[in-house]
């Protein structure tokens, strides 16, 4: 059929020159394997890029995972035998998501967003928070702002469906602006392009150059979306009917590259 499945592979150590590696890194259609990928220029290493609905993340050779009330820190110095280093209680109950960026962890809960500084990766320290009424809250961030979706639902209670943009430059996050949505779930950001999975309303793509004035660039309908991960010119979207892959080099016109369908 149209779906190809890997049934075998050969492991090789391959060395390439810097120019070749650079051209591969900037190629949206090139496929290659790498043991680590940098999430930022300061050499914070990660084995991948997680979505905004994730409950664990890898940063600086440490694994951070959240339960409903705790942040757990594992050392990955011996990857085959991760060591639990610490457990920290976070607020009250209902911790839901975790997102790493630079030297911070952004943790979403039904009662607010918590920020932890991981300059010392083995000992995360509280770095601020933003409280609000109970909702389900995926969160992502960049150098200046955090983006949090709030939605109504049977397990989250409440009736608000919106995107909150928060300024995180100070110790206390402050609300920049709220944008109404239909029933948002996960979200992702690549440079100034913000992608929001708005549940039954599909994908909404915004120009986020000015966080106080997001501009809708395109609206992709026809699917029920859950989460998204942007990486360079590629976007992966998790929907109820499958996994979609887009080329997003043109923010005004995403190009569908492939879909792995899921049947009920």
GROMACS .gro file of C-alpha atoms in nm:
model
  264
    1UNK     CA    1   0.000   0.000   0.000
    2UNK     CA    2   0.102   0.365   0.018
    3UNK     CA    3   0.246   0.334   0.371
    4UNK     CA    4   0.608   0.223   0.394
    5UNK     CA    5   0.741   0.071   0.716
    6UNK     CA    6   1.107   0.037   0.812
    7UNK     CA    7   1.182  -0.333   0.871
    8UNK     CA    8   1.561  -0.321   0.904
    9UNK     CA    9   1.851  -0.076   0.927
   10UNK     CA   10   2.231  -0.060   0.942
   11UNK     CA   11   2.408   0.144   1.208
   12UNK     CA   12   2.714   0.340   1.089
   13UNK     CA   13   2.930   0.617   1.230
   14UNK     CA   14   2.955   0.876   0.954
   15UNK     CA   15   3.169   1.190   0.953
   16UNK     CA   16   3.084   1.482   0.724
   17UNK     CA   17   3.246   1.820   0.677
   18UNK     CA   18   3.089   2.134   0.824
   19UNK     CA   19   2.965   2.267   0.490
   20UNK     CA   20   2.778   1.944   0.416
   21UNK     CA   21   2.624   1.932   0.763
   22UNK     CA   22   2.515   2.295   0.730
   23UNK     CA   23   2.347   2.228   0.396
   24UNK     CA   24   2.165   1.926   0.540
   25UNK     CA   25   2.046   2.124   0.842
   26UNK     CA   26   1.895   2.390   0.615
   27UNK     CA   27   1.725   2.144   0.380
   28UNK     CA   28   1.359   2.075   0.454
   29UNK     CA   29   1.354   1.769   0.226
   30UNK     CA   30   1.681   1.605   0.338
   31UNK     CA   31   1.661   1.305   0.569
   32UNK     CA   32   1.950   1.222   0.799
   33UNK     CA   33   2.002   1.090   1.149
   34UNK     CA   34   2.179   1.267   1.431
   35UNK     CA   35   2.234   1.153   1.791
   36UNK     CA   36   2.156   1.500   1.926
   37UNK     CA   37   2.000   1.819   1.800
   38UNK     CA   38   2.054   2.159   1.958
   39UNK     CA   39   1.744   2.345   2.071
   40UNK     CA   40   1.933   2.675   2.081
   41UNK     CA   41   2.270   2.828   2.006
   42UNK     CA   42   2.398   2.795   2.361
   43UNK     CA   43   2.441   2.418   2.319
   44UNK     CA   44   2.144   2.303   2.524
   45UNK     CA   45   2.125   1.951   2.386
   46UNK     CA   46   1.811   1.752   2.322
   47UNK     CA   47   1.727   1.423   2.154
   48UNK     CA   48   1.429   1.579   1.983
   49UNK     CA   49   1.167   1.848   1.987
   50UNK     CA   50   0.853   1.786   2.189
   51UNK     CA   51   0.503   1.914   2.147
   52UNK     CA   52   0.315   2.152   2.375
   53UNK     CA   53   0.103   1.867   2.516
   54UNK     CA   54   0.407   1.667   2.635
   55UNK     CA   55   0.454   1.557   2.996
   56UNK     CA   56   0.831   1.514   2.972
   57UNK     CA   57   1.123   1.694   2.809
   58UNK     CA   58   1.498   1.649   2.768
   59UNK     CA   59   1.732   1.943   2.821
   60UNK     CA   60   2.100   1.972   2.915
   61UNK     CA   61   2.143   1.596   2.947
   62UNK     CA   62   1.856   1.575   3.195
   63UNK     CA   63   1.504   1.437   3.166
   64UNK     CA   64   1.226   1.642   3.325
   65UNK     CA   65   0.887   1.479   3.378
   66UNK     CA   66   0.570   1.602   3.547
   67UNK     CA   67   0.314   1.407   3.744
   68UNK     CA   68  -0.010   1.573   3.848
   69UNK     CA   69   0.172   1.753   4.130
   70UNK     CA   70   0.550   1.706   4.096
   71UNK     CA   71   0.845   1.786   3.872
   72UNK     CA   72   1.085   1.491   3.857
   73UNK     CA   73   1.448   1.533   3.749
   74UNK     CA   74   1.646   1.243   3.600
   75UNK     CA   75   2.015   1.248   3.512
   76UNK     CA   76   2.100   1.103   3.169
   77UNK     CA   77   2.476   1.080   3.212
   78UNK     CA   78   2.422   0.704   3.174
   79UNK     CA   79   2.135   0.693   2.924
   80UNK     CA   80   2.064   0.323   2.974
   81UNK     CA   81   2.028   0.375   3.348
   82UNK     CA   82   1.860   0.715   3.414
   83UNK     CA   83   1.901   0.827   3.773
   84UNK     CA   84   1.625   1.005   3.966
   85UNK     CA   85   1.795   1.314   4.110
   86UNK     CA   86   1.511   1.512   4.263
   87UNK     CA   87   1.134   1.554   4.293
   88UNK     CA   88   0.983   1.897   4.346
   89UNK     CA   89   0.622   1.966   4.434
   90UNK     CA   90   0.460   2.222   4.204
   91UNK     CA   91   0.168   2.426   4.330
   92UNK     CA   92  -0.138   2.212   4.388
   93UNK     CA   93  -0.272   1.928   4.176
   94UNK     CA   94  -0.351   1.907   3.803
   95UNK     CA   95  -0.009   1.970   3.647
   96UNK     CA   96  -0.052   1.886   3.277
   97UNK     CA   97   0.231   1.986   3.042
   98UNK     CA   98   0.599   2.083   3.029
   99UNK     CA   99   0.789   2.281   2.765
  100UNK     CA  100   1.166   2.355   2.771
  101UNK     CA  101   1.320   2.669   2.623
  102UNK     CA  102   1.671   2.804   2.677
  103UNK     CA  103   1.733   2.788   3.055
  104UNK     CA  104   1.368   2.757   3.160
  105UNK     CA  105   1.092   2.501   3.194
  106UNK     CA  106   0.735   2.619   3.135
  107UNK     CA  107   0.484   2.401   3.315
  108UNK     CA  108   0.113   2.423   3.237
  109UNK     CA  109  -0.160   2.331   3.483
  110UNK     CA  110  -0.534   2.381   3.519
  111UNK     CA  111  -0.470   2.667   3.762
  112UNK     CA  112  -0.179   2.851   3.602
  113UNK     CA  113   0.162   2.848   3.434
  114UNK     CA  114   0.478   2.786   3.635
  115UNK     CA  115   0.831   2.880   3.527
  116UNK     CA  116   1.144   2.702   3.654
  117UNK     CA  117   1.504   2.808   3.595
  118UNK     CA  118   1.739   2.522   3.503
  119UNK     CA  119   2.069   2.709   3.488
  120UNK     CA  120   2.166   2.433   3.731
  121UNK     CA  121   1.998   2.146   3.543
  122UNK     CA  122   1.998   1.910   3.843
  123UNK     CA  123   1.827   2.165   4.068
  124UNK     CA  124   1.538   2.354   3.897
  125UNK     CA  125   1.433   2.668   4.084
  126UNK     CA  126   1.099   2.856   4.070
  127UNK     CA  127   1.130   3.156   3.838
  128UNK     CA  128   0.776   3.289   3.825
  129UNK     CA  129   0.415   3.198   3.754
  130UNK     CA  130   0.087   3.322   3.614
  131UNK     CA  131  -0.238   3.223   3.780
  132UNK     CA  132  -0.581   3.210   3.623
  133UNK     CA  133  -0.911   3.025   3.654
  134UNK     CA  134  -0.924   2.649   3.595
  135UNK     CA  135  -0.866   2.539   3.235
  136UNK     CA  136  -0.655   2.294   3.032
  137UNK     CA  137  -0.331   2.468   2.947
  138UNK     CA  138  -0.063   2.371   2.695
  139UNK     CA  139   0.216   2.632   2.695
  140UNK     CA  140   0.511   2.723   2.471
  141UNK     CA  141   0.755   3.015   2.495
  142UNK     CA  142   1.020   3.222   2.322
  143UNK     CA  143   1.274   3.469   2.461
  144UNK     CA  144   1.008   3.726   2.553
  145UNK     CA  145   0.662   3.571   2.565
  146UNK     CA  146   0.477   3.257   2.665
  147UNK     CA  147   0.172   3.140   2.471
  148UNK     CA  148  -0.097   2.950   2.662
  149UNK     CA  149  -0.421   2.803   2.527
  150UNK     CA  150  -0.725   2.784   2.754
  151UNK     CA  151  -1.020   2.568   2.662
  152UNK     CA  152  -1.345   2.446   2.803
  153UNK     CA  153  -1.403   2.075   2.847
  154UNK     CA  154  -1.555   1.811   3.069
  155UNK     CA  155  -1.229   1.740   3.256
  156UNK     CA  156  -1.109   2.101   3.267
  157UNK     CA  157  -1.432   2.282   3.356
  158UNK     CA  158  -1.496   2.644   3.264
  159UNK     CA  159  -1.625   2.800   2.944
  160UNK     CA  160  -1.333   3.006   2.813
  161UNK     CA  161  -1.165   2.920   2.482
  162UNK     CA  162  -0.878   3.154   2.409
  163UNK     CA  163  -0.507   3.210   2.359
  164UNK     CA  164  -0.328   3.409   2.629
  165UNK     CA  165   0.002   3.580   2.544
  166UNK     CA  166   0.214   3.646   2.855
  167UNK     CA  167   0.525   3.861   2.893
  168UNK     CA  168   0.786   3.654   3.083
  169UNK     CA  169   1.074   3.901   3.095
  170UNK     CA  170   1.016   3.972   3.466
  171UNK     CA  171   0.981   3.741   3.767
  172UNK     CA  172   0.603   3.768   3.744
  173UNK     CA  173   0.441   3.689   3.410
  174UNK     CA  174   0.198   3.955   3.291
  175UNK     CA  175  -0.086   3.922   3.043
  176UNK     CA  176  -0.017   4.094   2.710
  177UNK     CA  177  -0.342   4.007   2.535
  178UNK     CA  178  -0.607   3.735   2.499
  179UNK     CA  179  -0.737   3.610   2.164
  180UNK     CA  180  -1.070   3.422   2.129
  181UNK     CA  181  -1.059   3.074   1.979
  182UNK     CA  182  -1.300   2.784   1.927
  183UNK     CA  183  -1.158   2.497   2.140
  184UNK     CA  184  -0.776   2.516   2.132
  185UNK     CA  185  -0.533   2.240   2.224
  186UNK     CA  186  -0.161   2.236   2.139
  187UNK     CA  187   0.046   2.503   1.968
  188UNK     CA  188   0.394   2.563   1.829
  189UNK     CA  189   0.606   2.854   1.708
  190UNK     CA  190   0.879   2.884   1.445
  191UNK     CA  191   1.041   3.227   1.429
  192UNK     CA  192   0.747   3.471   1.400
  193UNK     CA  193   0.495   3.210   1.283
  194UNK     CA  194   0.258   3.080   1.552
  195UNK     CA  195   0.050   2.768   1.480
  196UNK     CA  196  -0.248   2.686   1.701
  197UNK     CA  197  -0.443   2.359   1.692
  198UNK     CA  198  -0.799   2.480   1.744
  199UNK     CA  199  -0.966   2.141   1.783
  200UNK     CA  200  -1.267   2.106   1.554
  201UNK     CA  201  -1.175   2.436   1.386
  202UNK     CA  202  -0.853   2.296   1.239
  203UNK     CA  203  -0.523   2.487   1.227
  204UNK     CA  204  -0.486   2.862   1.267
  205UNK     CA  205  -0.161   3.028   1.162
  206UNK     CA  206  -0.064   3.371   1.296
  207UNK     CA  207   0.202   3.633   1.235
  208UNK     CA  208   0.339   3.673   1.589
  209UNK     CA  209   0.598   3.942   1.520
  210UNK     CA  210   0.390   4.167   1.747
  211UNK     CA  211   0.249   3.959   2.032
  212UNK     CA  212   0.000   4.232   2.117
  213UNK     CA  213  -0.141   4.223   1.764
  214UNK     CA  214  -0.144   3.869   1.625
  215UNK     CA  215  -0.251   3.858   1.260
  216UNK     CA  216  -0.425   3.553   1.114
  217UNK     CA  217  -0.231   3.438   0.805
  218UNK     CA  218  -0.429   3.130   0.712
  219UNK     CA  219  -0.693   2.892   0.845
  220UNK     CA  220  -0.670   2.523   0.750
  221UNK     CA  221  -1.001   2.344   0.806
  222UNK     CA  222  -1.127   1.990   0.760
  223UNK     CA  223  -0.958   1.816   1.053
  224UNK     CA  224  -0.982   1.794   1.431
  225UNK     CA  225  -0.636   1.890   1.556
  226UNK     CA  226  -0.464   1.810   1.887
  227UNK     CA  227  -0.098   1.915   1.882
  228UNK     CA  228   0.175   2.044   1.649
  229UNK     CA  229   0.555   2.053   1.633
  230UNK     CA  230   0.741   2.297   1.406
  231UNK     CA  231   1.102   2.225   1.320
  232UNK     CA  232   1.263   2.443   1.054
  233UNK     CA  233   1.049   2.431   0.741
  234UNK     CA  234   0.854   2.127   0.859
  235UNK     CA  235   0.539   2.107   1.067
  236UNK     CA  236   0.392   1.789   1.217
  237UNK     CA  237   0.026   1.803   1.316
  238UNK     CA  238  -0.149   1.540   1.525
  239UNK     CA  239  -0.518   1.511   1.437
  240UNK     CA  240  -0.790   1.262   1.520
  241UNK     CA  241  -0.765   1.106   1.174
  242UNK     CA  242  -0.386   1.089   1.143
  243UNK     CA  243  -0.046   1.256   1.144
  244UNK     CA  244  -0.002   1.538   0.890
  245UNK     CA  245   0.331   1.678   0.766
  246UNK     CA  246   0.351   2.024   0.606
  247UNK     CA  247   0.618   2.237   0.447
  248UNK     CA  248   0.578   2.580   0.611
  249UNK     CA  249   0.846   2.778   0.429
  250UNK     CA  250   0.566   3.003   0.301
  251UNK     CA  251   0.365   3.115   0.608
  252UNK     CA  252   0.073   3.214   0.386
  253UNK     CA  253   0.044   2.880   0.210
  254UNK     CA  254   0.140   2.562   0.397
  255UNK     CA  255   0.203   2.269   0.163
  256UNK     CA  256   0.082   1.925   0.268
  257UNK     CA  257   0.368   1.677   0.217
  258UNK     CA  258   0.225   1.358   0.363
  259UNK     CA  259  -0.033   1.202   0.589
  260UNK     CA  260  -0.033   0.882   0.791
  261UNK     CA  261  -0.398   0.798   0.834
  262UNK     CA  262  -0.558   0.647   1.144
  263UNK     CA  263  -0.876   0.443   1.114
  264UNK     CA  264  -1.126   0.411   1.398
   0.00000   0.00000   0.00000
